[in-house]
Tab-separated table of C-alpha atoms and ligand atoms in Angstrom:
chain	number	residue	atom	x	y	z
Y	1450	MET	CA	-5.921	20.981	-6.498
Y	1451	ASP	CA	-7.926	18.689	-8.527
Y	1452	LYS	CA	-11.114	17.019	-9.032
Y	1453	LEU	CA	-12.081	14.063	-10.779
Y	1454	VAL	CA	-15.513	14.631	-12.780
Y	1455	ILE	CA	-17.393	11.017	-13.554
Y	1456	GLN	CA	-20.426	10.268	-15.693
Y	1457	GLY	CA	-21.775	7.086	-14.319
Y	1458	GLY	CA	-23.325	4.448	-16.500
Y	1459	VAL	CA	-21.116	2.968	-18.362
Y	1460	ALA	CA	-19.669	-0.990	-18.263
Y	1461	LEU	CA	-16.444	-0.857	-18.513
Y	1462	ARG	CA	-15.146	-3.460	-20.854
Y	1463	GLY	CA	-11.352	-3.817	-22.181
Y	1464	GLU	CA	-7.910	-4.577	-20.999
Y	1465	VAL	CA	-5.819	-2.775	-18.444
Y	1466	GLU	CA	-1.766	-2.874	-17.649
Y	1467	ALA	CA	-0.914	-3.089	-13.914
Y	1468	GLY	CA	1.623	-1.066	-12.335
Y	1469	THR	CA	4.256	-2.062	-10.006
Y	1470	ALA	CA	3.308	-2.207	-6.297
Y	1471	LYS	CA	3.863	1.220	-4.497
Y	1472	ASN	CA	3.835	-0.650	-1.091
Y	1473	SER	CA	6.895	-2.960	-2.743
Y	1474	VAL	CA	8.644	-0.158	-4.274
Y	1475	LEU	CA	9.006	2.272	-1.012
Y	1476	PRO	CA	10.564	-0.458	1.261
Y	1477	ILE	CA	12.707	-1.397	-1.615
Y	1478	LEU	CA	14.264	1.877	-2.168
Y	1479	ALA	CA	14.548	2.146	1.462
Y	1480	ALA	CA	16.665	-0.897	1.457
Y	1481	THR	CA	18.874	0.701	-1.025
Y	1482	LEU	CA	20.291	2.741	1.759
Y	1483	LEU	CA	21.958	-0.951	2.709
Y	1484	THR	CA	24.878	-0.582	0.141
Y	1485	ARG	CA	27.160	2.034	-1.154
Y	1486	GLU	CA	26.966	0.328	-4.924
Y	1487	PRO	CA	24.142	1.474	-7.406
Y	1488	CYS	CA	21.157	-0.012	-7.341
Y	1489	ARG	CA	18.235	-0.137	-9.895
Y	1490	ILE	CA	14.539	-0.320	-9.320
Y	1491	ARG	CA	12.843	-1.020	-12.975
Y	1492	ASP	CA	9.131	-0.167	-13.561
Y	1493	ALA	CA	8.646	2.509	-10.415
Y	1494	PRO	CA	5.245	3.715	-10.427
Y	1495	ALA	CA	5.457	7.574	-11.359
Y	1496	LEU	CA	3.363	8.187	-7.850
Y	1497	ARG	CA	3.305	10.885	-5.487
Y	1498	ASP	CA	4.860	8.353	-2.429
Y	1499	VAL	CA	7.674	7.231	-4.712
Y	1500	ALA	CA	8.372	10.952	-5.086
Y	1501	THR	CA	8.367	11.429	-1.523
Y	1502	MET	CA	10.512	8.609	-0.817
Y	1503	LEU	CA	13.282	9.753	-3.385
Y	1504	ARG	CA	13.228	12.927	-1.609
Y	1505	ILE	CA	13.677	11.442	1.867
Y	1506	LEU	CA	16.900	9.361	0.122
Y	1507	GLU	CA	18.001	12.545	-1.185
Y	1508	ALA	CA	18.140	14.280	2.636
Y	1509	LEU	CA	19.978	11.175	3.072
Y	1510	GLY	CA	22.727	11.405	0.886
Y	1511	VAL	CA	21.551	9.288	-1.986
Y	1512	ARG	CA	21.771	10.350	-5.504
Y	1513	CYS	CA	18.326	9.238	-7.041
Y	1514	GLU	CA	17.802	9.538	-11.163
Y	1515	ARG	CA	14.542	8.406	-12.581
Y	1516	HIS	CA	14.513	7.721	-16.169
Y	1517	ALA	CA	11.807	8.117	-18.414
Y	1518	ASP	CA	11.292	3.821	-18.692
Y	1519	GLY	CA	10.009	4.082	-14.948
Y	1520	THR	CA	13.817	2.888	-14.016
Y	1521	ILE	CA	15.310	4.549	-10.865
Y	1522	GLU	CA	18.866	4.341	-10.252
Y	1523	THR	CA	20.297	5.138	-6.858
Y	1524	ARG	CA	23.341	5.420	-5.178
Y	1525	VAL	CA	24.505	6.522	-1.540
Y	1526	GLU	CA	26.983	9.015	-2.003
Y	1527	ASP	CA	27.420	10.554	1.800
Y	1528	GLU	CA	26.197	8.512	4.704
Y	1529	GLY	CA	26.538	11.745	7.178
Y	1530	SER	CA	23.529	12.665	7.551
Y	1531	VAL	CA	20.587	10.261	9.895
Y	1532	GLU	CA	17.502	12.474	9.854
Y	1533	ALA	CA	14.421	11.663	7.862
Y	1534	PRO	CA	12.770	15.278	8.443
Y	1535	TYR	CA	9.218	15.810	9.701
Y	1536	GLU	CA	8.028	17.718	6.512
Y	1537	LEU	CA	8.538	14.501	4.403
Y	1538	VAL	CA	7.228	11.735	7.238
Y	1539	LYS	CA	4.121	13.789	7.640
Y	1540	THR	CA	2.740	13.038	4.572
Y	1541	MET	CA	3.613	9.360	3.812
Y	1542	ARG	CA	3.907	7.027	6.739
Y	1543	ALA	CA	6.049	4.304	4.671
Y	1544	SER	CA	9.270	6.710	5.355
Y	1545	VAL	CA	9.596	4.864	8.706
Y	1546	CYS	CA	11.033	2.226	6.535
Y	1547	VAL	CA	14.466	4.003	6.401
Y	1548	LEU	CA	15.056	3.554	10.256
Y	1549	GLY	CA	16.025	0.093	9.747
Y	1550	PRO	CA	18.754	0.636	6.933
Y	1551	LEU	CA	19.667	3.593	8.593
Y	1552	LEU	CA	20.790	1.407	11.657
Y	1553	ALA	CA	22.128	-0.990	10.146
Y	1554	ARG	CA	24.680	0.858	8.029
Y	1555	ARG	CA	24.988	4.144	9.504
Y	1556	ARG	CA	24.418	2.776	13.704
Y	1557	ARG	CA	22.285	6.084	14.156
Y	1558	ALA	CA	18.821	7.223	12.881
Y	1559	ARG	CA	16.700	10.590	13.681
Y	1560	VAL	CA	13.584	9.688	11.814
Y	1561	SER	CA	10.417	11.808	12.358
Y	1562	PHE	CA	7.578	10.092	14.638
Y	1563	PRO	CA	4.994	9.072	11.902
Y	1564	GLY	CA	1.225	10.414	13.465
Y	1565	GLY	CA	-2.032	8.819	13.406
Y	1566	CYS	CA	-3.606	8.940	9.942
Y	1567	VAL	CA	-6.888	9.798	8.912
Y	1568	PHE	CA	-8.385	5.693	9.585
Y	1569	GLY	CA	-7.155	5.852	13.037
Y	1570	PRO	CA	-4.216	5.147	15.441
Y	1571	ARG	CA	-0.759	3.953	13.565
Y	1572	PRO	CA	1.106	2.720	16.180
Y	1573	ILE	CA	4.678	1.655	15.650
Y	1574	ASP	CA	5.533	-0.155	18.611
Y	1575	LEU	CA	6.161	-3.479	16.950
Y	1576	HIS	CA	9.048	-1.846	14.794
Y	1577	LEU	CA	10.600	-0.408	18.165
Y	1578	LYS	CA	10.475	-3.945	19.973
Y	1579	GLY	CA	12.224	-5.683	16.918
Y	1580	LEU	CA	14.900	-2.991	16.662
Y	1581	ARG	CA	15.552	-2.981	20.359
Y	1582	ALA	CA	15.771	-6.850	20.716
Y	1583	LEU	CA	18.464	-6.184	17.955
Y	1584	GLY	CA	20.502	-3.929	20.462
Y	1585	VAL	CA	18.978	-0.917	19.289
Y	1586	ASP	CA	18.839	1.944	21.804
Y	1587	LEU	CA	15.607	4.007	21.021
Y	1588	ASP	CA	14.223	7.335	22.426
Y	1589	ILE	CA	11.774	9.708	21.509
Y	1590	GLU	CA	12.870	13.275	21.638
Y	1591	ALA	CA	11.152	16.324	19.871
Y	1592	GLY	CA	8.817	14.252	18.045
Y	1593	TYR	CA	11.418	12.064	16.465
Y	1594	ILE	CA	12.636	8.706	17.072
Y	1595	VAL	CA	16.343	8.934	17.979
Y	1596	ALA	CA	17.880	5.632	17.569
Y	1597	ARG	CA	21.745	4.252	18.036
Y	1598	ALA	CA	23.507	1.110	18.098
Y	1599	GLU	CA	26.967	0.215	18.767
Y	1600	ARG	CA	26.497	-3.070	17.302
Y	1601	LEU	CA	23.492	-5.157	16.151
Y	1602	ARG	CA	23.293	-8.599	16.994
Y	1603	GLY	CA	21.006	-10.978	15.592
Y	1604	ALA	CA	17.926	-11.924	18.199
Y	1605	GLU	CA	14.529	-14.286	18.206
Y	1606	MET	CA	11.422	-11.923	18.608
Y	1607	TYR	CA	7.950	-12.459	17.937
Y	1608	LEU	CA	6.267	-9.426	16.114
Y	1609	GLY	CA	2.502	-9.946	16.305
Y	1610	GLY	CA	-0.037	-7.286	17.935
Y	1611	SER	CA	-3.470	-7.246	18.814
Y	1612	PHE	CA	-4.071	-6.847	14.769
Y	1613	GLY	CA	-1.878	-9.386	13.644
Y	1614	PRO	CA	1.407	-9.151	12.034
Y	1615	THR	CA	2.923	-5.669	10.709
Y	1616	VAL	CA	4.220	-4.777	7.246
Y	1617	THR	CA	6.343	-2.110	7.587
Y	1618	GLY	CA	7.571	-3.267	10.949
Y	1619	THR	CA	8.561	-6.664	9.619
Y	1620	ALA	CA	10.135	-4.963	6.769
Y	1621	ASN	CA	12.129	-2.360	8.989
Y	1622	VAL	CA	13.165	-5.349	11.202
Y	1623	LEU	CA	14.281	-7.359	8.284
Y	1624	MET	CA	16.302	-4.443	6.987
Y	1625	ALA	CA	17.829	-3.993	10.269
Y	1626	SER	CA	18.755	-7.554	10.494
Y	1627	VAL	CA	20.501	-8.825	7.323
Y	1628	LEU	CA	23.525	-7.015	8.165
Y	1629	ALA	CA	23.407	-7.800	11.841
Y	1630	GLU	CA	25.680	-10.180	13.653
Y	1631	GLY	CA	24.308	-14.063	13.913
Y	1632	VAL	CA	20.767	-14.931	13.137
Y	1633	THR	CA	17.183	-12.989	13.747
Y	1634	ARG	CA	14.532	-14.916	13.413
Y	1635	ILE	CA	11.074	-13.238	13.565
Y	1636	GLU	CA	7.903	-15.019	14.561
Y	1637	MET	CA	4.290	-13.754	13.050
Y	1638	ALA	CA	6.207	-12.058	10.397
Y	1639	ALA	CA	3.835	-10.550	7.684
Y	1640	CYS	CA	3.707	-12.655	5.007
Y	1641	GLU	CA	2.402	-9.980	2.426
Y	1642	PRO	CA	3.868	-9.845	-1.061
Y	1643	GLU	CA	5.496	-7.026	-0.627
Y	1644	VAL	CA	7.477	-8.097	2.208
Y	1645	GLN	CA	8.470	-11.231	0.721
Y	1646	ASP	CA	9.267	-8.877	-2.385
Y	1647	LEU	CA	11.525	-6.676	-0.449
Y	1648	ALA	CA	13.070	-10.086	1.240
Y	1649	ASN	CA	13.964	-11.173	-2.309
Y	1650	PHE	CA	15.725	-8.049	-3.246
Y	1651	LEU	CA	17.656	-8.161	-0.219
Y	1652	ASN	CA	18.844	-11.781	-0.891
Y	1653	ALA	CA	19.656	-10.316	-4.443
Y	1654	MET	CA	21.885	-7.471	-2.754
Y	1655	GLY	CA	23.613	-10.628	-0.867
Y	1656	ALA	CA	21.577	-10.683	2.225
Y	1657	ASP	CA	20.538	-14.188	3.654
Y	1658	VAL	CA	16.942	-14.050	4.704
Y	1659	ARG	CA	14.852	-17.753	4.778
Y	1660	GLY	CA	11.517	-18.577	5.021
Y	1661	ILE	CA	10.353	-16.112	2.434
Y	1662	GLY	CA	6.433	-15.757	2.357
Y	1663	THR	CA	5.847	-17.612	5.700
Y	1664	PRO	CA	5.516	-16.530	9.186
Y	1665	ILE	CA	8.774	-17.326	10.407
Y	1666	LEU	CA	11.650	-15.679	8.861
Y	1667	GLU	CA	15.238	-16.180	9.580
Y	1668	ILE	CA	18.046	-14.228	8.724
Y	1669	HIS	CA	21.729	-15.189	8.750
Y	1670	GLY	CA	23.620	-11.861	8.926
Y	1671	VAL	CA	26.292	-10.853	6.334
Y	1672	GLY	CA	29.237	-8.805	6.461
Y	1673	GLU	CA	28.016	-6.458	3.398
Y	1674	LEU	CA	25.526	-6.161	0.625
Y	1675	HIS	CA	25.907	-5.287	-2.956
Y	1676	GLY	CA	23.989	-3.281	-5.775
Y	1677	ALA	CA	21.226	-5.394	-7.116
Y	1678	GLU	CA	18.689	-4.064	-9.756
Y	1679	TYR	CA	15.160	-5.349	-9.104
Y	1680	ARG	CA	11.271	-5.175	-11.040
Y	1681	PRO	CA	9.180	-5.222	-7.938
Y	1682	VAL	CA	5.899	-7.254	-7.931
Y	1683	PRO	CA	2.900	-5.900	-9.696
Y	1684	ASP	CA	0.395	-4.026	-7.617
Y	1685	ARG	CA	-2.434	-6.284	-6.316
Y	1686	ILE	CA	-4.646	-3.863	-4.768
Y	1687	GLU	CA	-4.456	-1.911	-8.487
Y	1688	VAL	CA	-5.918	-4.787	-9.987
Y	1689	GLY	CA	-8.212	-5.930	-7.051
Y	1690	THR	CA	-9.410	-2.224	-7.888
Y	1691	PHE	CA	-9.883	-2.555	-11.717
Y	1692	LEU	CA	-11.761	-6.284	-11.032
Y	1693	ALA	CA	-14.180	-4.328	-8.808
Y	1694	ALA	CA	-14.804	-1.762	-11.642
Y	1695	ALA	CA	-16.088	-4.262	-13.668
Y	1696	ALA	CA	-18.050	-6.150	-10.858
Y	1697	ILE	CA	-19.841	-2.701	-9.915
Y	1698	THR	CA	-20.199	-1.743	-13.595
Y	1699	GLY	CA	-21.286	-5.231	-14.875
Y	1700	GLY	CA	-18.568	-4.990	-17.494
Y	1701	GLY	CA	-15.687	-7.416	-18.277
Y	1702	VAL	CA	-12.343	-6.229	-17.791
Y	1703	LYS	CA	-9.096	-8.007	-18.010
Y	1704	VAL	CA	-5.644	-6.880	-16.089
Y	1705	THR	CA	-2.400	-7.877	-17.628
Y	1706	ARG	CA	0.982	-8.041	-16.354
Y	1707	CYS	CA	0.079	-9.017	-12.698
Y	1708	ARG	CA	0.316	-11.973	-10.458
Y	1709	PRO	CA	-3.034	-13.495	-9.997
Y	1710	ASP	CA	-1.555	-15.767	-7.448
Y	1711	HIS	CA	-1.724	-13.115	-4.950
Y	1712	LEU	CA	-5.397	-12.624	-5.276
Y	1713	GLY	CA	-6.573	-15.590	-3.879
Y	1714	ALA	CA	-9.041	-13.923	-1.585
Y	1715	VAL	CA	-10.294	-11.515	-3.866
Y	1716	VAL	CA	-11.068	-13.865	-6.386
Y	1717	GLU	CA	-12.981	-15.769	-3.759
Y	1718	ARG	CA	-15.354	-12.754	-3.080
Y	1719	LEU	CA	-15.751	-11.773	-6.498
Y	1720	THR	CA	-16.853	-15.080	-7.334
Y	1721	ALA	CA	-19.180	-15.236	-4.023
Y	1722	LEU	CA	-20.320	-11.929	-5.320
Y	1723	GLY	CA	-21.658	-13.632	-8.766
Y	1724	CYS	CA	-19.022	-12.590	-11.209
Y	1725	ARG	CA	-16.790	-14.944	-13.546
Y	1726	VAL	CA	-13.289	-14.587	-12.816
Y	1727	GLU	CA	-10.708	-16.265	-15.261
Y	1728	SER	CA	-7.258	-16.089	-14.990
Y	1729	GLY	CA	-3.715	-16.980	-16.780
Y	1730	ASP	CA	-0.287	-17.124	-15.477
Y	1731	ASP	CA	0.059	-13.235	-15.699
Y	1732	TRP	CA	-3.228	-12.080	-16.389
Y	1733	ILE	CA	-6.861	-11.704	-14.726
Y	1734	SER	CA	-10.051	-11.095	-15.942
Y	1735	CYS	CA	-13.587	-10.539	-13.758
Y	1736	ALA	CA	-17.035	-9.962	-15.807
Y	1737	ARG	CA	-20.426	-9.767	-14.267
Y	1738	ARG	CA	-23.742	-10.200	-16.030
Y	1739	GLY	CA	-26.759	-10.133	-13.765
Y	1740	ARG	CA	-27.240	-8.597	-10.533
Y	1741	LEU	CA	-24.648	-8.472	-7.586
Y	1742	GLU	CA	-24.905	-10.950	-4.787
Y	1743	ALA	CA	-24.544	-9.959	-1.550
Y	1744	GLY	CA	-21.767	-11.123	0.529
Y	1745	ASP	CA	-19.600	-10.397	3.508
Y	1746	ILE	CA	-15.967	-9.080	3.642
Y	1747	THR	CA	-13.613	-9.745	6.179
Y	1748	THR	CA	-10.296	-8.085	6.174
Y	1749	LEU	CA	-7.231	-9.951	7.573
Y	1750	PRO	CA	-3.215	-9.768	6.878
Y	1751	TYR	CA	-2.272	-11.717	3.895
Y	1752	PRO	CA	-3.597	-14.121	2.315
Y	1753	GLY	CA	-6.761	-13.032	4.104
Y	1754	PHE	CA	-8.518	-10.457	1.989
Y	1755	PRO	CA	-6.784	-7.046	2.173
Y	1756	THR	CA	-7.583	-4.037	4.341
Y	1757	ASP	CA	-6.625	-1.877	1.069
Y	1758	LEU	CA	-9.309	-3.245	-1.042
Y	1759	GLN	CA	-12.121	-2.883	1.773
Y	1760	ALA	CA	-13.357	0.386	0.717
Y	1761	GLN	CA	-13.836	-0.567	-3.239
Y	1762	PHE	CA	-15.658	-3.611	-1.841
Y	1763	MET	CA	-17.821	-1.793	0.206
Y	1764	ALA	CA	-18.863	0.291	-2.855
Y	1765	VAL	CA	-19.349	-2.935	-4.782
Y	1766	VAL	CA	-21.643	-4.667	-2.263
Y	1767	SER	CA	-23.735	-1.449	-1.769
Y	1768	LEU	CA	-25.538	-2.416	-5.307
Y	1769	ALA	CA	-25.692	-6.207	-4.317
Y	1770	ASP	CA	-28.868	-8.107	-4.049
Y	1771	GLY	CA	-29.151	-8.397	0.214
Y	1772	VAL	CA	-27.105	-7.413	2.789
Y	1773	SER	CA	-23.434	-7.888	3.187
Y	1774	VAL	CA	-21.458	-7.535	6.203
Y	1775	VAL	CA	-18.117	-5.758	5.963
Y	1776	THR	CA	-15.756	-6.391	9.048
Y	1777	GLU	CA	-12.464	-4.786	9.039
Y	1778	LYS	CA	-9.829	-6.468	11.311
Y	1779	VAL	CA	-6.695	-4.545	10.527
Y	1780	TYR	CA	-8.066	-1.495	10.935
Y	1781	PRO	CA	-10.702	-0.832	12.854
Y	1782	GLU	CA	-11.446	2.422	12.299
Y	1783	ARG	CA	-10.919	2.644	8.711
Y	1784	PHE	CA	-14.963	3.669	7.424
Y	1785	MET	CA	-14.370	7.067	6.207
Y	1786	HIS	CA	-15.864	6.255	3.026
Y	1787	VAL	CA	-18.956	4.886	4.606
Y	1788	ALA	CA	-20.471	8.699	5.084
Y	1789	GLU	CA	-19.345	9.662	1.409
Y	1790	LEU	CA	-21.076	6.639	-0.021
Y	1791	GLY	CA	-24.224	7.645	1.967
Y	1792	ARG	CA	-24.392	10.899	0.263
Y	1793	MET	CA	-24.506	8.754	-3.163
Y	1794	ARG	CA	-27.622	6.829	-1.594
Y	1795	ALA	CA	-25.730	4.158	-0.297
Y	1796	ARG	CA	-27.373	2.581	2.755
Y	1797	ILE	CA	-24.500	1.447	5.013
Y	1798	ARG	CA	-24.623	1.397	8.891
Y	1799	LYS	CA	-21.384	1.324	10.483
Y	1800	GLU	CA	-21.253	-0.941	14.213
Y	1801	HIS	CA	-17.473	-0.463	15.762
Y	1802	HIS	CA	-15.433	-2.470	13.461
Y	1803	MET	CA	-18.297	-3.608	10.810
Y	1804	ALA	CA	-20.568	-2.034	8.277
Y	1805	ILE	CA	-23.590	-3.504	7.289
Y	1806	VAL	CA	-24.403	-2.504	3.993
Y	1807	LEU	CA	-28.173	-2.883	2.597
Y	1808	GLY	CA	-27.708	-3.549	-1.050
Y	1809	THR	CA	-29.455	-0.651	-2.599
Y	1810	ASP	CA	-30.923	-0.628	-6.509
Y	1811	TYR	CA	-28.998	2.366	-7.635
Y	1812	LEU	CA	-26.561	5.242	-6.509
Y	1813	SER	CA	-26.990	8.453	-7.275
Y	1814	GLY	CA	-24.090	10.913	-8.581
Y	1815	ALA	CA	-22.791	13.506	-5.960
Y	1816	PRO	CA	-19.984	16.041	-4.946
Y	1817	VAL	CA	-17.927	13.564	-2.800
Y	1818	LEU	CA	-14.744	14.381	-0.958
Y	1819	ALA	CA	-11.939	11.792	-0.817
Y	1820	SER	CA	-10.624	11.184	2.794
Y	1821	ASP	CA	-7.560	8.412	2.035
Y	1822	LEU	CA	-6.015	6.839	-0.583
Y	1823	ARG	CA	-8.288	3.778	-0.787
Y	1824	ALA	CA	-11.392	5.830	0.390
Y	1825	SER	CA	-11.100	7.827	-2.859
Y	1826	ALA	CA	-10.777	4.380	-5.399
Y	1827	ALA	CA	-14.128	3.437	-3.759
Y	1828	LEU	CA	-15.654	6.855	-4.354
Y	1829	VAL	CA	-14.390	6.633	-8.091
Y	1830	LEU	CA	-15.959	3.263	-8.338
Y	1831	ALA	CA	-19.346	4.211	-7.035
Y	1832	GLY	CA	-19.227	7.020	-9.364
Y	1833	LEU	CA	-18.558	5.179	-12.599
Y	1834	VAL	CA	-21.970	3.395	-11.440
Y	1835	ALA	CA	-24.052	5.978	-10.329
Y	1836	GLU	CA	-26.958	7.716	-11.996
Y	1837	GLY	CA	-25.703	11.373	-13.126
Y	1838	GLU	CA	-22.446	13.186	-12.538
Y	1839	THR	CA	-19.933	12.489	-9.362
Y	1840	GLN	CA	-17.389	14.819	-8.471
Y	1841	VAL	CA	-14.382	13.482	-6.068
Y	1842	ARG	CA	-12.780	16.134	-4.657
Y	1843	ARG	CA	-9.289	16.214	-2.950
Y	1844	VAL	CA	-7.769	13.628	-6.022
Y	1845	TYR	CA	-4.183	14.122	-4.425
Y	1846	HIS	CA	-4.876	11.151	-2.199
Y	1847	ILE	CA	-5.567	8.871	-5.059
Y	1848	ASP	CA	-2.523	10.035	-6.794
Y	1849	ARG	CA	-0.533	8.838	-3.892
Y	1850	GLY	CA	-0.820	5.354	-5.069
Y	1851	TYR	CA	-2.632	4.913	-8.244
Y	1852	GLU	CA	-1.111	6.007	-11.556
Y	1853	ARG	CA	-2.827	7.629	-14.202
Y	1854	ILE	CA	-6.519	6.259	-12.454
Y	1855	GLU	CA	-8.520	8.660	-14.957
Y	1856	THR	CA	-6.742	7.708	-18.099
Y	1857	LYS	CA	-6.299	3.842	-17.176
Y	1858	LEU	CA	-10.333	4.241	-16.473
Y	1859	GLN	CA	-10.551	5.915	-19.920
Y	1860	ALA	CA	-9.472	3.070	-21.619
Y	1861	LEU	CA	-11.967	0.883	-20.682
Y	1862	GLY	CA	-14.622	3.398	-21.896
Y	1863	ALA	CA	-15.042	4.900	-18.075
Y	1864	ARG	CA	-16.399	8.723	-18.344
Y	1865	ILE	CA	-14.028	10.284	-16.216
Y	1866	GLU	CA	-11.984	13.576	-16.382
Y	1867	ARG	CA	-9.652	15.383	-14.394
Y	1868	VAL	CA	-10.356	18.978	-13.915
Y	1869	ARG	CA	-8.864	21.693	-11.707
Y	1870	ASP	CA	-10.972	22.359	-8.263
Y	1871	GLU	CA	-12.085	26.087	-8.525
Y	1872	ASP	CA	-13.120	25.758	-4.902
Y	1873	GLY	CA	-9.578	24.836	-4.227
Y	1874	LEU	CA	-10.899	22.146	-1.968
G	1430	EPU	N1	0.045	-2.393	14.437
G	1430	EPU	C1	0.499	-2.343	15.578
G	1430	EPU	N2	1.777	-1.866	15.924
G	1430	EPU	C2	2.788	-2.082	15.069
G	1430	EPU	C3	2.773	-1.698	13.440
G	1430	EPU	C4	1.412	-1.967	13.246
G	1430	EPU	O1	-0.324	-2.563	16.495
G	1430	EPU	O2	3.847	-1.386	15.543
G	1430	EPU	C5	-0.940	-2.386	13.962
G	1430	EPU	C6	-1.883	-1.364	13.087
G	1430	EPU	O3	-2.302	-0.427	14.064
G	1430	EPU	C7	-2.865	-2.356	12.218
G	1430	EPU	C8	-1.851	-3.587	11.966
G	1430	EPU	O4	-1.037	-3.484	13.274
G	1430	EPU	O5	-3.915	-2.742	13.151
G	1430	EPU	C9	-1.481	-3.824	10.580
G	1430	EPU	O6	-0.725	-2.592	10.500
G	1430	EPU	P1	0.655	-2.934	9.592
G	1430	EPU	O7	1.680	-2.515	10.546
G	1430	EPU	O8	0.791	-3.862	9.019
G	1430	EPU	O9	0.718	-1.565	8.355
G	1430	EPU	P2	1.813	-0.817	7.929
G	1430	EPU	O10	2.975	-1.523	7.688
G	1430	EPU	O11	1.522	0.441	8.318
G	1430	EPU	C10	1.014	-1.148	5.445
G	1430	EPU	C11	0.394	-0.868	3.989
G	1430	EPU	C12	-0.597	-0.139	4.308
G	1430	EPU	C13	-1.609	-1.570	4.472
G	1430	EPU	C14	-1.220	-2.055	5.844
G	1430	EPU	C15	-2.104	-3.238	5.835
G	1430	EPU	C16	2.737	0.271	3.241
G	1430	EPU	C17	3.861	1.076	2.923
G	1430	EPU	N3	1.465	0.559	3.941
G	1430	EPU	O12	0.956	-0.311	6.431
G	1430	EPU	O13	-1.112	0.328	2.960
G	1430	EPU	O14	-2.974	-0.722	4.777
G	1430	EPU	O15	0.165	-2.668	5.526
G	1430	EPU	O16	-1.735	-4.198	4.815
G	1430	EPU	O17	2.979	-0.615	2.923
G	1430	EPU	C18	-2.056	1.686	1.460
G	1430	EPU	O18	-1.308	1.555	0.632
G	1430	EPU	O19	-3.431	2.563	1.559
G	1430	EPU	C19	-1.740	1.468	2.820
G	1430	EPU	C20	-2.929	1.692	3.936
């Protein structure tokens, strides 16, 4: 196993290119199950989660080829298998996204029930509710969702839960409904750019999805879909992480090949914290001089502040002048990073779904354990500015969602290295 070793104290400066959004690519790859024609997904990131999705597709009879330029070509060769096995699903919750397309094309699915995760329960009741509304018969057997549908019929449904809409739930129902008879109307659909991207890809395959980017999606079922070539959107969470790196180190970073229009809430917060943010059509930059100001962070479904940047921004405000309140309204238990940031001298108290962060003058480098993808990113950010050396262990978490993070940070001047962790942690 590897660890990242960081010598803190360098203000990051320079330009970095954003990668393609993992959370777009995963459901889009699942959507290629909806046609027997070849599909080409361009600029797919070389991430562990993407490799896992390709293994699942292969288990489902899809031939997947990955080219050196990042293009992934898929072609369904055998529609006989309908099982997404536990060994793969347990490593990546997004695997559940094959449920919708399997039902749409093969009328049957056996998908391992995704368990909880390190930041709390992650139910899929809304996925199942939406699929049932389309006429799917569902049961749980031996840890698997066993689903069957003689035919899928368009339906009206409300897909909001206690914490708002569901991203992969909307994706699943969307993929199940594109080939259903009649019209499906999803109220309280997730509006995230990655859901919009999936809908645009489905339309490129010949689907008829309307209301894209709004909380009401209307899907007019079509007879069949064809192959398509598509370049998914840039990763707004990776971009937000680099902007946070500029903010926390007091440097200046420009991220190119990105979509600043997906980052409204993030730009608003960075500005409130005292950073200067500029942007053009496909680039955005963040610079900070002087002390960070305190500011509250409240996560919400898109276009609110993303939960996937909560940990990184908690690291940033841990060095701000004053008290900041971080409120998690999407995943109330997503605070695994609090204790590890505390080992680095951050002063944070967790209260239910909130964390109260008392800004401190400096962070102190320490060995820390990455607990999940975004928490690891927060620890790396803290390490970049901490005094002395930080070792972030269990970096396989970060490799699930950030491509070559250490190489990109090195290009901005960071002193960060990936080394083998002899303790095997
Ligand atoms: N929820 C329910 N019932 C459901 C589904 C969700 O109550 O059936 C609740 C969840 O417990 C949570 C809220 O609704 O409180 C939102 O969950 P959502 O379903 O939107 O999350 P997800 O689709 O499982 C995706 C991303 C996550 C990201 C969330 C929120 C992918 C592959 N994953 O998860 O990304 O945090 O949306 O934006 O798109 C990450 O990349 O690090 C990551 C965890």
